[in-house]
Amino acid sequence: DVKVTQSSRYLVKRTGEKVFLECVQDMDHENMFWYRQDPGLGLRLIYFSYDVKMKEKGDIPEGYSVSREKKERFSLILESASTNQTSMYLCASSFVPRRRTDTQYFGPGTRLTVL
Amino acid sequence: AQTVTQSQPEMSVQEAETVTLSCTYDTSENNYYLFWYKQPPSRQMILVIRQEAYKQQNATENRFSVNFQKAAKSFSLKISDSQLGDTAMYFCAFMKHGLGTTEYGNKLVFGAGTILRVKS
């Protein structure tokens, strides 16, 4: 079974702090994704990465950055946390065979509260 | 840009009965995938079912089936013999078909979700 893990289930930070959310997958997947989930809005893509050190902006990248130094690990960074970044953050990964797209597998989520 | 609409924020069903969750989407693409994901309370999101747009036959997975109407851009999920463990948030999602290693089409567009409660 694919396993996607996230470093914390719950996190409380203060406004202005630098926040790191970590995601690790154990299935040698090329693609990794960061979403935020808000009531009434579903999931929205923040950033994704299709290879080590490669990344692309999603729909709502403002206020976030990412890092992918190793294939199995994808980090989401909030450079200066703000209260409007209080949300549930979900990581996902997928394997992309040549010329196909494939199912995404999700981590358990990190509920971040910024005070 | 693609959009996905789930018009039912909440639904409830009695155990053992059948329920249908609605989803419509808007796209100009011809090749794409559609998904239903399930997120149980405080638990991990998992894939329920997927449908390739080029396949006319509706996908089924045990008690879960879809009614895919490509012309109407509709993709509803039917859950038969509902069980208490089906209580969850259900998300409909769209993915454009990837065209190769230079086309990063592997992005999901989600609807707002439908909370389904199964009552005993």
XYZ file of N, CA and C in Angstrom:
705
model
N 0.830 -1.195 0.000
C 0.000 0.000 0.000
C 0.873 1.257 0.000
N 0.393 2.258 -0.711
C 1.073 3.553 -0.710
C 0.928 4.195 0.652
N 2.015 4.767 1.141
C 1.923 5.467 2.412
C 2.456 6.882 2.240
N 1.593 7.852 2.572
C 1.984 9.256 2.568
C 1.827 9.748 3.997
N 2.906 10.241 4.574
C 2.858 10.700 5.961
C 3.178 12.188 6.028
N 2.592 12.840 7.026
C 2.842 14.250 7.272
C 3.356 14.403 8.695
N 4.250 15.361 8.885
C 5.012 15.434 10.129
C 4.147 15.701 11.354
N 3.067 16.446 11.203
C 2.233 16.769 12.365
C 0.767 16.663 11.991
N -0.082 16.227 12.920
C -1.532 16.264 12.694
C -2.104 17.630 13.071
N -1.551 18.210 14.140
C -2.010 19.508 14.614
C -0.794 20.383 14.896
N -0.936 21.675 14.546
C 0.166 22.609 14.727
C -0.424 23.961 15.077
N 0.152 24.617 16.100
C -0.277 25.969 16.455
C 0.940 26.875 16.400
N 0.842 27.939 15.626
C 1.958 28.874 15.460
C 1.464 30.305 15.649
N 2.422 31.195 15.826
C 2.091 32.608 16.002
C 2.322 33.374 14.694
N 1.576 34.430 14.545
C 1.725 35.309 13.375
C 3.178 35.725 13.227
N 3.687 35.621 12.006
C 5.059 36.030 11.715
C 6.080 34.911 11.813
N 5.712 33.791 12.399
C 6.646 32.675 12.514
C 6.858 32.024 11.151
N 8.009 31.398 10.979
C 8.280 30.586 9.791
C 7.842 29.161 10.115
N 7.055 28.586 9.222
C 6.453 27.281 9.492
C 6.856 26.299 8.401
N 7.243 25.103 8.813
C 7.600 24.040 7.883
C 6.619 22.878 8.050
N 6.002 22.478 6.955
C 5.170 21.276 6.945
C 5.870 20.254 6.063
N 6.062 19.050 6.621
C 6.809 18.017 5.913
C 5.898 16.896 5.448
N 6.216 16.360 4.280
C 5.459 15.248 3.719
C 6.451 14.229 3.157
N 6.190 12.953 3.456
C 7.060 11.884 2.959
C 6.199 10.789 2.354
N 6.605 10.309 1.172
C 5.921 9.173 0.552
C 6.922 8.058 0.310
N 6.426 6.824 0.385
C 7.331 5.676 0.351
C 7.186 4.841 -0.913
N 6.592 5.398 -1.970
C 6.331 4.600 -3.165
C 7.090 5.083 -4.394
N 8.124 5.886 -4.194
C 8.959 6.324 -5.313
C 8.144 7.096 -6.357
N 7.158 7.852 -5.890
C 6.321 8.638 -6.802
C 7.057 9.864 -7.308
N 6.842 10.181 -8.589
C 7.451 11.386 -9.157
C 6.758 12.663 -8.668
N 5.434 12.629 -8.688
C 4.666 13.843 -8.377
C 4.325 13.945 -6.906
N 4.447 15.150 -6.383
C 3.963 15.420 -5.026
C 3.265 16.769 -5.041
N 2.251 16.904 -4.145
C 1.348 18.058 -4.165
C 1.094 18.566 -2.751
N 0.858 19.855 -2.655
C 0.343 20.450 -1.422
C -0.965 21.164 -1.727
N -2.003 20.817 -0.925
C -3.304 21.451 -1.013
C -3.651 22.072 0.338
N -4.544 23.070 0.288
C -5.182 23.474 1.522
C -6.673 23.238 1.381
N -7.287 22.825 2.488
C -8.704 22.482 2.499
C -9.430 23.430 3.429
N -10.425 24.135 2.899
C -11.217 25.076 3.671
C -12.688 24.787 3.454
N -13.515 24.950 4.490
C -14.955 24.664 4.363
C -15.588 25.463 3.236
N -16.362 24.775 2.411
C -17.056 25.442 1.315
C -16.208 25.698 0.088
N -14.920 25.445 0.198
C -14.013 25.694 -0.933
C -13.367 24.419 -1.457
N -13.531 23.325 -0.760
C -12.894 22.084 -1.175
C -11.389 22.166 -0.980
N -10.648 21.486 -1.847
C -9.195 21.513 -1.805
C -8.681 22.396 -2.922
N -7.708 23.204 -2.604
C -7.085 24.072 -3.613
C -5.586 23.815 -3.641
N -5.051 23.724 -4.846
C -3.646 23.385 -5.028
C -2.753 24.581 -4.753
N -1.758 24.378 -3.884
C -0.820 25.445 -3.554
C 0.410 25.349 -4.469
N 1.070 24.215 -4.429
C 2.247 23.942 -5.255
C 2.281 22.462 -5.580
N 2.953 22.120 -6.659
C 3.274 20.725 -6.876
C 4.670 20.581 -7.457
N 5.178 19.373 -7.352
C 6.535 19.080 -7.812
C 6.495 17.808 -8.642
N 7.123 17.841 -9.811
C 7.101 16.672 -10.684
C 8.451 15.970 -10.749
N 9.413 16.458 -9.971
C 10.724 15.818 -9.904
C 11.519 16.522 -8.815
N 12.629 15.925 -8.416
C 13.490 16.558 -7.416
C 13.911 17.942 -7.908
N 13.797 18.905 -7.031
C 14.158 20.306 -7.282
C 13.273 20.979 -8.344
N 12.264 20.310 -8.836
C 11.362 20.909 -9.818
C 10.020 21.191 -9.151
N 9.453 22.350 -9.433
C 8.192 22.722 -8.814
C 7.410 23.627 -9.757
N 6.106 23.649 -9.524
C 5.254 24.585 -10.240
C 4.219 25.148 -9.294
N 3.844 26.391 -9.523
C 2.810 27.018 -8.707
C 1.459 26.415 -9.043
N 0.654 26.295 -7.998
C -0.721 25.883 -8.191
C -1.618 27.107 -8.303
N -2.811 26.980 -7.751
C -3.790 28.053 -7.881
C -3.644 29.144 -6.824
N -3.073 28.802 -5.673
C -2.977 29.782 -4.573
C -1.581 29.753 -3.942
N -0.520 30.097 -4.667
C 0.843 29.981 -4.132
C 1.284 31.149 -3.237
N 0.534 32.230 -3.231
C 0.980 33.422 -2.510
C 1.132 33.145 -1.019
N 2.285 33.519 -0.483
C 2.553 33.332 0.937
C 3.192 32.000 1.276
N 3.400 31.170 0.240
C 3.968 29.836 0.440
C 5.176 29.626 -0.475
N 6.061 28.744 -0.040
C 7.113 28.238 -0.906
C 7.255 26.746 -0.621
N 8.016 26.047 -1.470
C 8.178 24.605 -1.299
C 9.632 24.225 -1.541
N 9.948 23.026 -1.083
C 11.288 22.486 -1.270
C 11.193 20.997 -1.508
N 11.922 20.530 -2.517
C 11.990 19.081 -2.765
C 13.437 18.733 -3.103
N 14.170 18.388 -2.065
C 15.581 18.028 -2.197
C 15.768 16.536 -2.452
N 14.821 15.725 -1.989
C 14.849 14.286 -2.208
C 13.508 13.860 -2.781
N 13.508 12.786 -3.539
C 12.296 12.371 -4.240
C 11.156 12.076 -3.280
N 11.452 11.526 -2.118
C 10.397 11.081 -1.224
C 9.848 12.183 -0.317
N 10.469 13.344 -0.310
C 10.112 14.371 0.679
C 9.774 15.693 -0.009
N 8.643 16.274 0.429
C 8.184 17.547 -0.146
C 7.738 18.435 0.997
N 8.383 19.587 1.123
C 8.121 20.481 2.252
C 7.368 21.716 1.797
N 6.424 22.128 2.613
C 5.698 23.379 2.391
C 6.174 24.372 3.451
N 6.510 25.582 3.007
C 7.070 26.584 3.906
C 6.192 27.813 3.905
N 5.799 28.245 5.092
C 5.113 29.518 5.253
C 6.167 30.477 5.791
N 6.626 31.390 4.969
C 7.755 32.254 5.338
C 7.430 33.140 6.535
N 6.216 33.638 6.594
C 5.774 34.486 7.705
C 4.288 34.236 7.889
N 3.983 33.319 8.809
C 2.611 32.851 8.932
C 1.643 33.988 9.259
N 0.463 33.905 8.661
C -0.581 34.892 8.945
C -1.864 34.157 9.311
N -2.768 34.862 9.951
C -3.988 34.201 10.452
C -4.823 33.627 9.308
N -4.746 34.232 8.117
C -5.538 33.696 7.000
C -4.931 32.422 6.403
N -3.833 31.960 6.973
C -3.274 30.674 6.572
C -3.676 29.556 7.529
N -4.517 29.881 8.477
C -5.119 28.848 9.321
C -5.990 27.958 8.437
N -5.673 26.666 8.407
C -6.354 25.770 7.471
C -5.899 24.343 7.720
N -6.532 23.410 6.971
C -6.053 22.037 6.909
C -5.174 21.918 5.662
N -3.988 21.368 5.825
C -3.057 21.203 4.707
C -2.893 19.715 4.404
N -3.116 19.371 3.144
C -3.031 17.987 2.707
C -1.916 17.833 1.687
N -1.130 16.803 1.876
C -0.089 16.434 0.926
C -0.585 15.237 0.126
N -0.157 15.134 -1.126
C -0.535 13.989 -1.951
C 0.628 13.625 -2.858
N 0.629 12.390 -3.344
C 1.649 11.982 -4.305
C 1.016 11.093 -5.362
N 1.679 11.027 -6.516
C 1.197 10.149 -7.578
C 2.364 9.710 -8.440
N 2.167 8.568 -9.067
C 3.134 8.016 -9.995
C 2.677 8.382 -11.396
N 3.563 8.871 -12.197
C 3.173 9.283 -13.541
C 3.912 8.457 -14.570
N 3.323 7.373 -15.010
C 3.919 6.642 -16.122
C 3.926 7.532 -17.362
N 4.839 7.258 -18.271
C 4.921 8.097 -19.465
C 3.562 8.181 -20.161
N 3.147 9.380 -20.477
C 1.939 9.656 -21.244
C 0.653 9.220 -20.548
N 0.675 9.186 -19.241
C -0.551 8.908 -18.493
C -0.601 9.792 -17.278
N -1.778 9.944 -16.754
C -1.904 10.538 -15.430
C -2.424 9.453 -14.499
N -2.326 9.689 -13.225
C -2.659 8.609 -12.317
C -3.265 9.131 -11.026
N -3.753 8.214 -10.231
C -4.441 8.537 -8.992
C -3.503 9.202 -7.992
N -4.024 10.158 -7.265
C -3.255 10.784 -6.190
C -3.596 10.122 -4.861
N -2.551 9.931 -4.034
C -2.704 9.338 -2.708
C -2.402 10.418 -1.677
N -3.283 10.510 -0.688
C -3.217 11.626 0.248
C -2.648 11.234 1.602
N -1.998 12.198 2.243
C -1.586 12.064 3.620
C -2.745 12.376 4.556
N -2.538 12.228 5.872
C -3.619 12.427 6.842
C -3.981 13.885 7.090
N -3.141 14.803 6.643
C -3.439 16.221 6.825
C -2.787 16.806 8.075
N -2.507 18.096 7.998
C -2.019 18.868 9.154
C -2.970 20.035 9.355
N -3.569 20.080 10.544
C -4.446 21.208 10.848
C -3.604 22.296 11.508
N -3.384 23.367 10.778
C -2.545 24.475 11.234
C -3.420 25.619 11.723
N -3.121 26.083 12.943
C -3.772 27.268 13.487
C -2.715 28.338 13.694
N -2.966 29.513 13.136
C -2.045 30.643 13.302
C -2.732 31.681 14.183
N -2.119 31.948 15.340
C -2.731 32.878 16.305
C -2.183 34.283 16.156
N -10.280 27.467 -17.708
C -10.046 26.777 -16.444
C -11.241 25.859 -16.139
N -10.898 24.744 -15.505
C -11.956 23.802 -15.166
C -12.574 24.170 -13.825
N -13.856 23.905 -13.676
C -14.534 24.072 -12.386
C -15.361 22.831 -12.097
N -15.512 22.542 -10.826
C -16.297 21.390 -10.373
C -17.297 21.890 -9.335
N -18.560 21.520 -9.515
C -19.612 22.009 -8.627
C -20.338 20.845 -7.967
N -20.375 20.889 -6.654
C -21.180 19.934 -5.884
C -22.256 20.755 -5.185
N -23.490 20.584 -5.614
C -24.558 21.483 -5.188
C -25.202 21.085 -3.862
N -24.824 19.934 -3.317
C -25.415 19.461 -2.062
C -24.369 19.539 -0.951
N -24.429 20.557 -0.101
C -23.426 20.658 0.972
C -23.528 19.503 1.980
N -24.762 19.061 2.249
C -24.961 17.979 3.210
C -26.106 17.088 2.762
N -25.948 15.793 3.070
C -27.013 14.846 2.791
C -27.031 13.800 3.895
N -28.168 13.172 4.061
C -28.251 12.062 5.009
C -29.055 10.932 4.388
N -28.768 9.723 4.856
C -29.434 8.526 4.327
C -29.544 7.508 5.447
N -30.565 6.717 5.402
C -30.716 5.634 6.373
C -29.825 4.463 5.964
N -29.323 3.805 6.973
C -28.529 2.596 6.748
C -29.300 1.651 5.826
N -28.562 1.030 4.885
C -29.083 0.041 3.932
C -29.804 0.671 2.739
N -30.035 1.968 2.761
C -30.696 2.605 1.628
C -29.663 3.102 0.623
N -30.182 3.620 -0.487
C -29.332 4.112 -1.574
C -29.351 5.626 -1.609
N -28.209 6.217 -1.884
C -28.109 7.672 -1.958
C -27.275 8.045 -3.186
N -27.605 9.190 -3.767
C -26.867 9.680 -4.938
C -26.332 11.078 -4.661
N -25.041 11.241 -4.857
C -24.390 12.545 -4.699
C -24.139 13.144 -6.078
N -24.428 14.416 -6.223
C -24.346 15.068 -7.532
C -23.027 15.803 -7.729
N -22.615 15.864 -8.976
C -21.411 16.610 -9.339
C -21.552 17.048 -10.789
N -21.298 18.306 -11.047
C -21.208 18.783 -12.430
C -19.873 19.488 -12.599
N -19.415 19.551 -13.821
C -18.114 20.156 -14.072
C -18.158 20.930 -15.369
N -17.212 21.799 -15.527
C -17.151 22.610 -16.734
C -15.738 22.516 -17.287
N -15.608 22.121 -18.538
C -14.307 22.025 -19.183
C -14.480 22.067 -20.690
N -13.417 22.500 -21.358
C -13.398 22.447 -22.815
C -12.536 21.280 -23.300
N -11.974 20.532 -22.344
C -11.142 19.380 -22.692
C -12.012 18.224 -23.152
N -11.411 17.353 -23.969
C -12.137 16.163 -24.406
C -11.646 14.910 -23.686
N -10.366 14.921 -23.296
C -9.793 13.770 -22.586
C -9.488 14.164 -21.152
N -10.107 13.459 -20.228
C -9.904 13.792 -18.816
C -10.359 12.627 -17.951
N -10.088 12.779 -16.659
C -10.499 11.786 -15.670
C -11.389 12.469 -14.639
N -12.284 11.699 -14.075
C -13.120 12.180 -12.976
C -12.987 11.219 -11.812
N -13.032 11.766 -10.620
C -12.813 10.972 -9.413
C -13.849 11.324 -8.349
N -14.125 10.358 -7.512
C -14.780 10.609 -6.232
C -13.819 10.167 -5.135
N -13.529 11.107 -4.227
C -12.706 10.832 -3.059
C -13.581 10.909 -1.815
N -13.220 10.097 -0.824
C -13.947 10.047 0.445
C -13.005 10.454 1.569
N -13.474 11.345 2.451
C -12.680 11.770 3.605
C -13.487 11.513 4.868
N -13.265 10.382 5.547
C -13.991 10.097 6.786
C -13.582 11.083 7.872
N -14.389 11.258 8.896
C -14.047 12.199 9.976
C -12.682 11.882 10.581
N -11.802 12.851 10.578
C -10.461 12.739 11.172
C -9.619 11.622 10.564
N -9.939 11.251 9.353
C -9.156 10.192 8.722
C -8.708 10.594 7.323
N -7.865 9.768 6.755
C -7.207 10.073 5.491
C -8.175 10.035 4.317
N -7.958 10.904 3.343
C -8.734 10.922 2.115
C -8.345 9.725 1.257
N -9.342 9.020 0.765
C -9.061 7.855 -0.067
C -9.896 7.909 -1.345
N -9.373 7.278 -2.381
C -10.075 7.229 -3.648
C -11.225 6.237 -3.566
N -12.399 6.646 -4.030
C -13.553 5.752 -4.077
C -13.689 5.131 -5.458
N -13.619 5.983 -6.481
C -13.871 5.500 -7.832
C -13.334 6.512 -8.832
N -12.939 6.027 -10.004
C -12.466 6.929 -11.051
C -13.078 6.534 -12.387
N -13.183 7.530 -13.254
C -13.802 7.327 -14.568
C -12.955 8.016 -15.617
N -12.612 7.302 -16.687
C -11.940 7.923 -17.815
C -13.001 8.445 -18.773
N -12.835 9.663 -19.237
C -13.873 10.294 -20.046
C -14.106 9.587 -21.371
N -13.071 8.899 -21.880
C -13.229 8.248 -23.178
C -13.987 6.925 -23.066
N -14.225 6.472 -21.855
C -14.967 5.225 -21.654
C -16.443 5.538 -21.458
N -17.283 4.933 -22.253
C -18.720 5.178 -22.122
C -19.318 4.401 -20.948
N -18.709 3.274 -20.626
C -19.252 2.448 -19.549
C -18.997 3.120 -18.204
N -20.035 3.151 -17.367
C -19.904 3.743 -16.046
C -19.067 2.845 -15.136
N -18.176 3.473 -14.367
C -17.323 2.730 -13.450
C -18.130 2.243 -12.245
N -17.754 1.081 -11.725
C -18.362 0.557 -10.493
C -17.270 -0.031 -9.621
N -17.472 0.101 -8.322
C -16.579 -0.492 -7.324
C -17.445 -0.961 -6.173
N -17.784 -2.242 -6.215
C -18.628 -2.842 -5.162
C -19.936 -2.062 -5.027
N -20.183 -1.420 -3.885
C -21.455 -0.717 -3.661
C -21.479 0.681 -4.284
N -20.375 1.093 -4.850
C -20.248 2.444 -5.410
C -20.298 2.383 -6.939
N -21.098 3.239 -7.523
C -21.154 3.326 -8.974
C -21.371 4.779 -9.369
N -21.025 5.071 -10.612
C -21.209 6.440 -11.087
C -22.166 6.449 -12.264
N -22.776 7.628 -12.457
C -23.561 7.891 -13.663
C -22.850 9.038 -14.377
N -22.092 8.683 -15.400
C -21.284 9.646 -16.130
C -22.019 10.054 -17.391
N -22.371 11.330 -17.476
C -23.057 11.877 -18.644
C -22.133 12.947 -19.244
N -21.347 12.546 -20.259
C -20.316 13.442 -20.777
C -20.910 14.691 -21.412
N -21.957 14.529 -22.186
C -22.541 15.692 -22.863
C -23.103 16.686 -21.860
N -23.681 16.176 -20.805
C -24.253 17.046 -19.779
C -23.213 17.486 -18.755
N -22.008 16.947 -18.838
C -20.926 17.241 -17.892
C -21.399 16.981 -16.463
N -21.903 15.779 -16.291
C -22.431 15.377 -14.996
C -21.781 14.069 -14.568
N -21.507 13.940 -13.273
C -20.768 12.770 -12.765
C -21.262 12.490 -11.350
N -22.368 11.767 -11.216
C -22.945 11.521 -9.902
C -22.453 10.189 -9.335
N -22.446 10.107 -8.025
C -22.000 8.904 -7.306
C -23.196 8.286 -6.606
N -23.415 6.996 -6.863
C -24.485 6.273 -6.199
C -23.873 5.288 -5.212
N -24.359 5.363 -3.967
C -23.918 4.429 -2.937
C -25.107 3.548 -2.589
N -24.966 2.264 -2.828
C -26.037 1.313 -2.533
C -25.793 0.669 -1.184
N -26.897 0.233 -0.534
C -26.768 -0.458 0.750
C -25.858 0.333 1.698
N -26.197 1.582 1.933
C -25.345 2.479 2.727
C -25.013 1.881 4.093
N -23.770 2.097 4.507
C -23.293 1.600 5.798
C -22.810 2.763 6.652
N -22.792 2.552 7.963
C -22.373 3.623 8.874
C -20.968 4.116 8.525
N -20.135 3.224 8.060
C -18.771 3.586 7.682
C -18.684 4.442 6.429
N -19.800 4.645 5.754
C -19.808 5.529 4.586
C -19.930 6.988 4.989
N -20.207 7.247 6.265
C -20.283 8.624 6.744
C -18.949 9.314 6.505
N -18.971 10.403 5.734
C -17.730 11.068 5.332
C -18.059 12.312 4.521
N -17.025 13.081 4.239
C -17.099 14.137 3.235
C -16.685 13.497 1.917
N -17.478 13.742 0.878
C -17.168 13.202 -0.444
C -16.834 14.353 -1.393
N -15.714 14.195 -2.067
C -15.273 15.206 -3.017
C -15.286 14.638 -4.435
N -15.832 15.416 -5.332
C -15.737 15.123 -6.755
C -14.527 15.894 -7.289
N -13.777 15.294 -8.195
C -12.573 15.963 -8.700
C -12.360 15.661 -10.171
N -11.734 16.615 -10.842
C -11.466 16.554 -12.289
C -9.962 16.605 -12.503
N -9.496 15.815 -13.480
C -8.082 15.874 -13.858
C -7.966 15.850 -15.372
N -7.276 16.818 -15.924
C -7.030 16.838 -17.353
C -6.088 15.699 -17.704
N -6.268 15.114 -18.859
C -5.409 14.016 -19.292
C -4.034 14.548 -19.630
N -2.990 13.936 -19.028
C -1.631 14.338 -19.306
C -1.226 13.924 -20.701
N -0.467 14.773 -21.381
C -0.113 14.505 -22.768
C 1.322 14.045 -22.928
N 2.044 13.854 -21.829
C 3.417 13.420 -21.949
C 4.266 14.041 -20.865
N 5.542 13.797 -20.927
C 6.402 14.220 -19.822
C 6.560 15.738 -19.754
N 6.210 16.456 -20.796
C 6.339 17.913 -20.726
C 5.015 18.573 -20.415
N 3.962 17.806 -20.286
C 2.641 18.356 -20.002
C 2.241 17.882 -18.613
N 2.289 18.786 -17.663
C 2.047 18.358 -16.288
C 0.577 18.484 -15.982
N -0.177 17.590 -16.571
C -1.628 17.652 -16.413
C -2.143 16.932 -15.196
N -1.254 16.521 -14.329
C -1.634 15.674 -13.204
C -2.148 16.501 -12.038
N -2.993 17.477 -12.331
C -3.509 18.339 -11.270
C -4.999 18.092 -11.092
N -5.413 17.940 -9.856
C -6.819 17.732 -9.540
C -7.499 19.063 -9.253
N -8.716 19.210 -9.783
C -9.573 20.342 -9.434
C -10.746 19.757 -8.663
N -10.948 20.234 -7.447
C -11.943 19.660 -6.547
C -13.205 20.501 -6.477
N -14.319 19.827 -6.200
C -15.527 20.513 -5.800
C -15.457 20.850 -4.314
N -16.494 21.530 -3.819
C -16.503 21.984 -2.421
C -16.789 20.858 -1.440
N -17.296 19.738 -1.929
C -17.542 18.577 -1.061
C -18.992 18.475 -0.623
N -19.400 17.247 -0.328
C -20.721 16.941 0.228
C -20.526 16.104 1.477
N -21.074 16.560 2.591
C -21.024 15.768 3.825
C -22.179 14.774 3.786
N -21.845 13.497 3.867
C -22.860 12.455 3.891
C -22.904 11.837 5.282
N -24.098 11.797 5.849
C -24.287 11.143 7.145
C -25.212 9.938 6.961
N -24.733 8.790 7.395
C -25.534 7.577 7.334
C -26.089 7.323 8.729
N -27.420 7.210 8.800
C -28.088 7.091 10.095
C -28.547 5.658 10.328
N -28.446 5.219 11.581
C -28.885 3.859 11.919
C -30.346 3.852 12.320
